[in-house]
Amino acid sequence: VSGDVDGKSVLIIDDIVDTCGSVFSAVESLWEAGAGDIVIAGVHMLLSGPAWERLADLRARAAERGCDLQVVGTSSVVHDEAPDWYHSYALEPLLAQIVRRVNTRGSVRALEDL
């Protein structure tokens, strides 16, 4: 853990989350350093093997600590039977805007203001 996280909310951003081993360790380290609420955000949430069990365990432990642990991923990987605590952010509208602007020689940079 780099920096002071004691009593603070923390956002963990990961590109690919497969079995949640790294995320699990990161959350444990953050809690050892005194972090409170944690949001885990992943671009490609593969969530295979023990991933769902690990995330459920972290959520239960967060509740025991009086903290909140949220999990959010993009729509790059669909989980049809995900628990209600898993949140998916749809990338398709943004990607459609990028393709449209590139094809019409518009500004992709202008999408930053949306």
Backbone as JSON Lines, residues from 0, in Angstrom:
{"i":0,"aa":"V","n":[0.85,-1.17,0.0],"ca":[0.0,0.0,0.0],"c":[0.89,1.23,0.0]}
{"i":1,"aa":"S","n":[0.61,2.12,-0.92],"ca":[1.37,3.36,-1.01],"c":[0.47,4.51,-0.58]}
{"i":2,"aa":"G","n":[0.92,5.27,0.39],"ca":[0.14,6.4,0.87],"c":[-0.7,6.04,2.08]}
{"i":3,"aa":"D","n":[-1.34,7.07,2.63],"ca":[-2.16,6.92,3.82],"c":[-3.6,6.64,3.43]}
{"i":4,"aa":"V","n":[-4.07,5.43,3.74],"ca":[-5.44,5.07,3.43],"c":[-6.29,4.91,4.68]}
{"i":5,"aa":"D","n":[-5.7,5.17,5.83],"ca":[-6.39,4.98,7.1],"c":[-7.68,5.8,7.16]}
{"i":6,"aa":"G","n":[-8.81,5.1,7.29],"ca":[-10.1,5.75,7.38],"c":[-10.63,6.29,6.07]}
{"i":7,"aa":"K","n":[-9.97,5.96,4.98],"ca":[-10.37,6.5,3.67],"c":[-11.06,5.45,2.81]}
{"i":8,"aa":"S","n":[-11.86,5.94,1.87],"ca":[-12.46,5.08,0.85],"c":[-11.44,4.92,-0.28]}
{"i":9,"aa":"V","n":[-11.4,3.72,-0.86],"ca":[-10.38,3.42,-1.86],"c":[-11.04,2.84,-3.11]}
{"i":10,"aa":"L","n":[-10.52,3.26,-4.26],"ca":[-10.94,2.72,-5.55],"c":[-9.79,1.89,-6.11]}
{"i":11,"aa":"I","n":[-10.06,0.61,-6.35],"ca":[-9.09,-0.29,-6.99],"c":[-9.5,-0.44,-8.44]}
{"i":12,"aa":"I","n":[-8.6,-0.13,-9.36],"ca":[-8.89,-0.28,-10.79],"c":[-7.94,-1.32,-11.36]}
{"i":13,"aa":"D","n":[-8.5,-2.31,-12.03],"ca":[-7.71,-3.38,-12.61],"c":[-8.18,-3.6,-14.04]}
{"i":14,"aa":"D","n":[-7.25,-3.98,-14.92],"ca":[-7.64,-4.18,-16.31],"c":[-8.33,-5.53,-16.51]}
{"i":15,"aa":"I","n":[-7.73,-6.6,-16.01],"ca":[-8.32,-7.94,-16.17],"c":[-8.42,-8.57,-14.78]}
{"i":16,"aa":"V","n":[-9.64,-8.94,-14.41],"ca":[-9.86,-9.6,-13.12],"c":[-10.37,-11.0,-13.44]}
{"i":17,"aa":"D","n":[-9.53,-11.99,-13.16],"ca":[-9.89,-13.37,-13.5],"c":[-10.35,-14.12,-12.26]}
{"i":18,"aa":"T","n":[-9.43,-14.6,-11.44],"ca":[-9.81,-15.38,-10.26],"c":[-9.94,-14.52,-9.0]}
{"i":19,"aa":"C","n":[-9.62,-13.26,-9.11],"ca":[-9.69,-12.28,-8.0],"c":[-8.6,-12.49,-6.94]}
{"i":20,"aa":"G","n":[-7.57,-13.25,-7.27],"ca":[-6.48,-13.44,-6.31],"c":[-5.77,-12.13,-5.99]}
{"i":21,"aa":"S","n":[-5.42,-11.36,-7.0],"ca":[-4.73,-10.09,-6.78],"c":[-5.63,-9.08,-6.09]}
{"i":22,"aa":"V","n":[-6.88,-9.03,-6.51],"ca":[-7.84,-8.1,-5.91],"c":[-8.05,-8.45,-4.45]}
{"i":23,"aa":"F","n":[-8.19,-9.74,-4.16],"ca":[-8.39,-10.21,-2.79],"c":[-7.23,-9.77,-1.91]}
{"i":24,"aa":"S","n":[-6.01,-9.99,-2.39],"ca":[-4.82,-9.58,-1.62],"c":[-4.75,-8.07,-1.45]}
{"i":25,"aa":"A","n":[-5.11,-7.34,-2.49],"ca":[-5.08,-5.87,-2.42],"c":[-6.06,-5.36,-1.37]}
{"i":26,"aa":"V","n":[-7.27,-5.91,-1.35],"ca":[-8.26,-5.48,-0.37],"c":[-7.79,-5.8,1.04]}
{"i":27,"aa":"E","n":[-7.25,-7.0,1.25],"ca":[-6.75,-7.36,2.57],"c":[-5.64,-6.4,3.02]}
{"i":28,"aa":"S","n":[-4.73,-6.06,2.12],"ca":[-3.65,-5.13,2.45],"c":[-4.2,-3.74,2.79]}
{"i":29,"aa":"L","n":[-5.18,-3.31,2.03],"ca":[-5.78,-2.0,2.29],"c":[-6.48,-1.97,3.64]}
{"i":30,"aa":"W","n":[-7.18,-3.04,3.98],"ca":[-7.84,-3.1,5.28],"c":[-6.82,-3.14,6.41]}
{"i":31,"aa":"E","n":[-5.71,-3.87,6.21],"ca":[-4.66,-3.89,7.22],"c":[-4.1,-2.49,7.46]}
{"i":32,"aa":"A","n":[-4.12,-1.66,6.41],"ca":[-3.62,-0.29,6.52],"c":[-4.72,0.68,6.98]}
{"i":33,"aa":"G","n":[-5.9,0.15,7.29],"ca":[-6.95,0.98,7.86],"c":[-7.98,1.53,6.89]}
{"i":34,"aa":"A","n":[-7.96,1.09,5.64],"ca":[-8.93,1.59,4.65],"c":[-10.35,1.22,5.08]}
{"i":35,"aa":"G","n":[-11.3,2.01,4.62],"ca":[-12.71,1.76,4.91],"c":[-13.4,1.15,3.71]}
{"i":36,"aa":"D","n":[-14.34,1.9,3.13],"ca":[-15.09,1.42,1.97],"c":[-14.15,1.23,0.78]}
{"i":37,"aa":"I","n":[-14.46,0.2,-0.02],"ca":[-13.63,-0.09,-1.2],"c":[-14.53,-0.37,-2.38]}
{"i":38,"aa":"V","n":[-14.15,0.18,-3.54],"ca":[-14.8,-0.13,-4.81],"c":[-13.76,-0.83,-5.68]}
{"i":39,"aa":"I","n":[-14.12,-2.0,-6.19],"ca":[-13.27,-2.74,-7.13],"c":[-13.86,-2.51,-8.51]}
{"i":40,"aa":"A","n":[-13.08,-1.92,-9.4],"ca":[-13.54,-1.66,-10.77],"c":[-12.6,-2.37,-11.74]}
{"i":41,"aa":"G","n":[-13.18,-3.15,-12.63],"ca":[-12.39,-3.87,-13.61],"c":[-12.9,-3.65,-15.02]}
{"i":42,"aa":"V","n":[-11.99,-3.64,-15.96],"ca":[-12.37,-3.47,-17.36],"c":[-12.9,-4.79,-17.91]}
{"i":43,"aa":"H","n":[-12.11,-5.83,-17.77],"ca":[-12.51,-7.16,-18.26],"c":[-12.66,-8.06,-17.04]}
{"i":44,"aa":"M","n":[-13.86,-8.17,-16.55],"ca":[-14.15,-8.96,-15.35],"c":[-14.46,-10.39,-15.77]}
{"i":45,"aa":"L","n":[-13.41,-11.2,-15.94],"ca":[-13.59,-12.58,-16.36],"c":[-14.28,-13.39,-15.26]}
{"i":46,"aa":"L","n":[-13.84,-13.22,-14.03],"ca":[-14.45,-13.82,-12.84],"c":[-14.66,-15.33,-13.0]}
{"i":47,"aa":"S","n":[-13.54,-16.03,-13.1],"ca":[-13.59,-17.49,-13.24],"c":[-13.11,-18.16,-11.96]}
{"i":48,"aa":"G","n":[-13.28,-19.48,-11.92],"ca":[-12.82,-20.25,-10.77],"c":[-13.4,-19.73,-9.46]}
{"i":49,"aa":"P","n":[-12.53,-19.4,-8.49],"ca":[-13.01,-18.98,-7.17],"c":[-13.39,-17.5,-7.06]}
{"i":50,"aa":"A","n":[-13.46,-16.81,-8.18],"ca":[-13.66,-15.35,-8.15],"c":[-14.92,-14.92,-7.4]}
{"i":51,"aa":"W","n":[-16.06,-15.49,-7.75],"ca":[-17.31,-15.07,-7.12],"c":[-17.29,-15.36,-5.62]}
{"i":52,"aa":"E","n":[-16.73,-16.51,-5.25],"ca":[-16.63,-16.87,-3.82],"c":[-15.73,-15.88,-3.09]}
{"i":53,"aa":"R","n":[-14.61,-15.52,-3.7],"ca":[-13.7,-14.55,-3.07],"c":[-14.36,-13.19,-2.9]}
{"i":54,"aa":"L","n":[-15.08,-12.74,-3.93],"ca":[-15.76,-11.45,-3.84],"c":[-16.85,-11.48,-2.78]}
{"i":55,"aa":"A","n":[-17.6,-12.58,-2.72],"ca":[-18.65,-12.7,-1.71],"c":[-18.04,-12.69,-0.31]}
{"i":56,"aa":"D","n":[-16.9,-13.35,-0.15],"ca":[-16.2,-13.37,1.13],"c":[-15.76,-11.96,1.53]}
{"i":57,"aa":"L","n":[-15.19,-11.23,0.57],"ca":[-14.77,-9.85,0.85],"c":[-15.96,-8.98,1.23]}
{"i":58,"aa":"R","n":[-17.09,-9.16,0.57],"ca":[-18.27,-8.37,0.9],"c":[-18.76,-8.69,2.31]}
{"i":59,"aa":"A","n":[-18.74,-9.96,2.67],"ca":[-19.16,-10.34,4.03],"c":[-18.21,-9.76,5.07]}
{"i":60,"aa":"R","n":[-16.93,-9.82,4.8],"ca":[-15.94,-9.27,5.73],"c":[-16.05,-7.75,5.82]}
{"i":61,"aa":"A","n":[-16.38,-7.11,4.7],"ca":[-16.57,-5.66,4.72],"c":[-17.75,-5.31,5.63]}
{"i":62,"aa":"A","n":[-18.83,-6.06,5.51],"ca":[-20.01,-5.81,6.34],"c":[-19.67,-5.99,7.82]}
{"i":63,"aa":"E","n":[-18.87,-7.02,8.14],"ca":[-18.45,-7.24,9.53],"c":[-17.63,-6.07,10.05]}
{"i":64,"aa":"R","n":[-16.89,-5.42,9.17],"ca":[-16.05,-4.27,9.55],"c":[-16.85,-2.97,9.58]}
{"i":65,"aa":"G","n":[-18.1,-3.04,9.13],"ca":[-18.91,-1.83,9.04],"c":[-18.57,-0.99,7.83]}
{"i":66,"aa":"C","n":[-18.01,-1.65,6.82],"ca":[-17.61,-0.97,5.58],"c":[-18.45,-1.49,4.42]}
{"i":67,"aa":"D","n":[-18.3,-0.83,3.31],"ca":[-18.99,-1.24,2.08],"c":[-17.95,-1.67,1.06]}
{"i":68,"aa":"L","n":[-18.23,-2.73,0.32],"ca":[-17.37,-3.16,-0.76],"c":[-18.25,-3.33,-1.99]}
{"i":69,"aa":"Q","n":[-17.97,-2.55,-3.03],"ca":[-18.72,-2.6,-4.27],"c":[-17.85,-3.18,-5.38]}
{"i":70,"aa":"V","n":[-18.49,-3.83,-6.35],"ca":[-17.78,-4.42,-7.48],"c":[-18.47,-3.95,-8.76]}
{"i":71,"aa":"V","n":[-17.68,-3.38,-9.67],"ca":[-18.23,-2.89,-10.93],"c":[-17.31,-3.3,-12.08]}
{"i":72,"aa":"G","n":[-17.92,-3.73,-13.16],"ca":[-17.17,-4.09,-14.35],"c":[-17.83,-3.5,-15.57]}
{"i":73,"aa":"T","n":[-17.18,-3.65,-16.68],"ca":[-17.74,-3.16,-17.93],"c":[-18.53,-4.29,-18.59]}
{"i":74,"aa":"S","n":[-19.19,-3.95,-19.66],"ca":[-19.98,-4.94,-20.4],"c":[-19.12,-5.77,-21.37]}
{"i":75,"aa":"S","n":[-17.8,-5.67,-21.26],"ca":[-16.94,-6.45,-22.16],"c":[-17.07,-7.94,-21.9]}
{"i":76,"aa":"V","n":[-17.46,-8.31,-20.68],"ca":[-17.75,-9.7,-20.34],"c":[-19.1,-9.69,-19.62]}
{"i":77,"aa":"V","n":[-20.03,-10.48,-20.13],"ca":[-21.38,-10.51,-19.56],"c":[-21.51,-11.65,-18.57]}
{"i":78,"aa":"H","n":[-22.1,-11.35,-17.42],"ca":[-22.37,-12.36,-16.4],"c":[-23.88,-12.38,-16.17]}
{"i":79,"aa":"D","n":[-24.56,-13.28,-16.87],"ca":[-26.01,-13.33,-16.84],"c":[-26.58,-13.62,-15.45]}
{"i":80,"aa":"E","n":[-25.87,-14.37,-14.66],"ca":[-26.39,-14.74,-13.34],"c":[-25.57,-14.12,-12.22]}
{"i":81,"aa":"A","n":[-25.13,-12.9,-12.43],"ca":[-24.33,-12.21,-11.41],"c":[-25.2,-11.84,-10.22]}
{"i":82,"aa":"P","n":[-24.62,-11.82,-9.03],"ca":[-25.38,-11.39,-7.85],"c":[-25.78,-9.92,-7.97]}
{"i":83,"aa":"D","n":[-26.76,-9.51,-7.19],"ca":[-27.25,-8.13,-7.29],"c":[-26.23,-7.1,-6.85]}
{"i":84,"aa":"W","n":[-25.18,-7.51,-6.16],"ca":[-24.15,-6.55,-5.75],"c":[-23.1,-6.3,-6.83]}
{"i":85,"aa":"Y","n":[-23.17,-7.02,-7.93],"ca":[-22.26,-6.8,-9.05],"c":[-22.91,-5.8,-10.01]}
{"i":86,"aa":"H","n":[-22.19,-4.75,-10.35],"ca":[-22.71,-3.72,-11.23],"c":[-21.92,-3.71,-12.55]}
{"i":87,"aa":"S","n":[-22.63,-3.65,-13.66],"ca":[-21.99,-3.64,-14.96],"c":[-22.24,-2.3,-15.65]}
{"i":88,"aa":"Y","n":[-21.18,-1.72,-16.17],"ca":[-21.25,-0.46,-16.89],"c":[-21.2,-0.74,-18.38]}
{"i":89,"aa":"A","n":[-22.2,-0.29,-19.1],"ca":[-22.3,-0.56,-20.53],"c":[-21.32,0.32,-21.32]}
{"i":90,"aa":"L","n":[-20.42,-0.33,-22.05],"ca":[-19.46,0.37,-22.9],"c":[-20.0,0.67,-24.29]}
{"i":91,"aa":"E","n":[-21.03,-0.04,-24.7],"ca":[-21.5,0.04,-26.07],"c":[-21.87,1.47,-26.52]}
{"i":92,"aa":"P","n":[-22.58,2.26,-25.7],"ca":[-22.9,3.62,-26.15],"c":[-21.65,4.48,-26.4]}
{"i":93,"aa":"L","n":[-20.65,4.35,-25.54],"ca":[-19.42,5.11,-25.73],"c":[-18.67,4.64,-26.97]}
{"i":94,"aa":"L","n":[-18.57,3.33,-27.17],"ca":[-17.88,2.8,-28.34],"c":[-18.6,3.21,-29.63]}
{"i":95,"aa":"A","n":[-19.93,3.22,-29.6],"ca":[-20.69,3.66,-30.78],"c":[-20.4,5.12,-31.11]}
{"i":96,"aa":"Q","n":[-20.31,5.96,-30.09],"ca":[-19.99,7.37,-30.3],"c":[-18.58,7.53,-30.89]}
{"i":97,"aa":"I","n":[-17.64,6.75,-30.4],"ca":[-16.27,6.82,-30.92],"c":[-16.24,6.43,-32.4]}
{"i":98,"aa":"V","n":[-16.88,5.31,-32.73],"ca":[-16.91,4.86,-34.13],"c":[-17.59,5.91,-35.01]}
{"i":99,"aa":"R","n":[-18.71,6.45,-34.55],"ca":[-19.44,7.47,-35.32],"c":[-18.55,8.68,-35.56]}
{"i":100,"aa":"R","n":[-17.87,9.15,-34.55],"ca":[-17.04,10.35,-34.7],"c":[-15.83,10.1,-35.59]}
{"i":101,"aa":"V","n":[-15.24,8.93,-35.48],"ca":[-14.11,8.61,-36.35],"c":[-14.57,8.55,-37.8]}
{"i":102,"aa":"N","n":[-15.71,7.91,-38.05],"ca":[-16.22,7.78,-39.41],"c":[-16.69,9.09,-40.02]}
{"i":103,"aa":"T","n":[-17.04,10.06,-39.2],"ca":[-17.5,11.35,-39.72],"c":[-16.45,12.44,-39.53]}
{"i":104,"aa":"R","n":[-15.24,12.01,-39.22],"ca":[-14.11,12.92,-38.98],"c":[-14.41,13.93,-37.87]}
{"i":105,"aa":"G","n":[-15.17,13.49,-36.91],"ca":[-15.48,14.32,-35.74],"c":[-14.41,14.18,-34.68]}
{"i":106,"aa":"S","n":[-14.59,14.9,-33.61],"ca":[-13.63,14.9,-32.52],"c":[-13.95,13.81,-31.5]}
{"i":107,"aa":"V","n":[-13.02,12.89,-31.33],"ca":[-13.15,11.88,-30.29],"c":[-12.83,12.53,-28.94]}
{"i":108,"aa":"R","n":[-11.91,13.45,-28.94],"ca":[-11.52,14.15,-27.72],"c":[-12.73,14.84,-27.06]}
{"i":109,"aa":"A","n":[-13.67,15.33,-27.88],"ca":[-14.84,16.02,-27.36],"c":[-15.7,15.09,-26.48]}
{"i":110,"aa":"L","n":[-15.53,13.78,-26.64],"ca":[-16.28,12.83,-25.8],"c":[-15.87,12.9,-24.34]}
{"i":111,"aa":"E","n":[-14.7,13.45,-24.07],"ca":[-14.25,13.59,-22.68],"c":[-15.18,14.49,-21.89]}
{"i":112,"aa":"D","n":[-15.88,15.38,-22.57],"ca":[-16.77,16.33,-21.9],"c":[-18.14,15.74,-21.58]}
{"i":113,"aa":"L","n":[-18.42,14.52,-22.08],"ca":[-19.73,13.91,-21.83],"c":[-19.85,13.4,-20.43]}
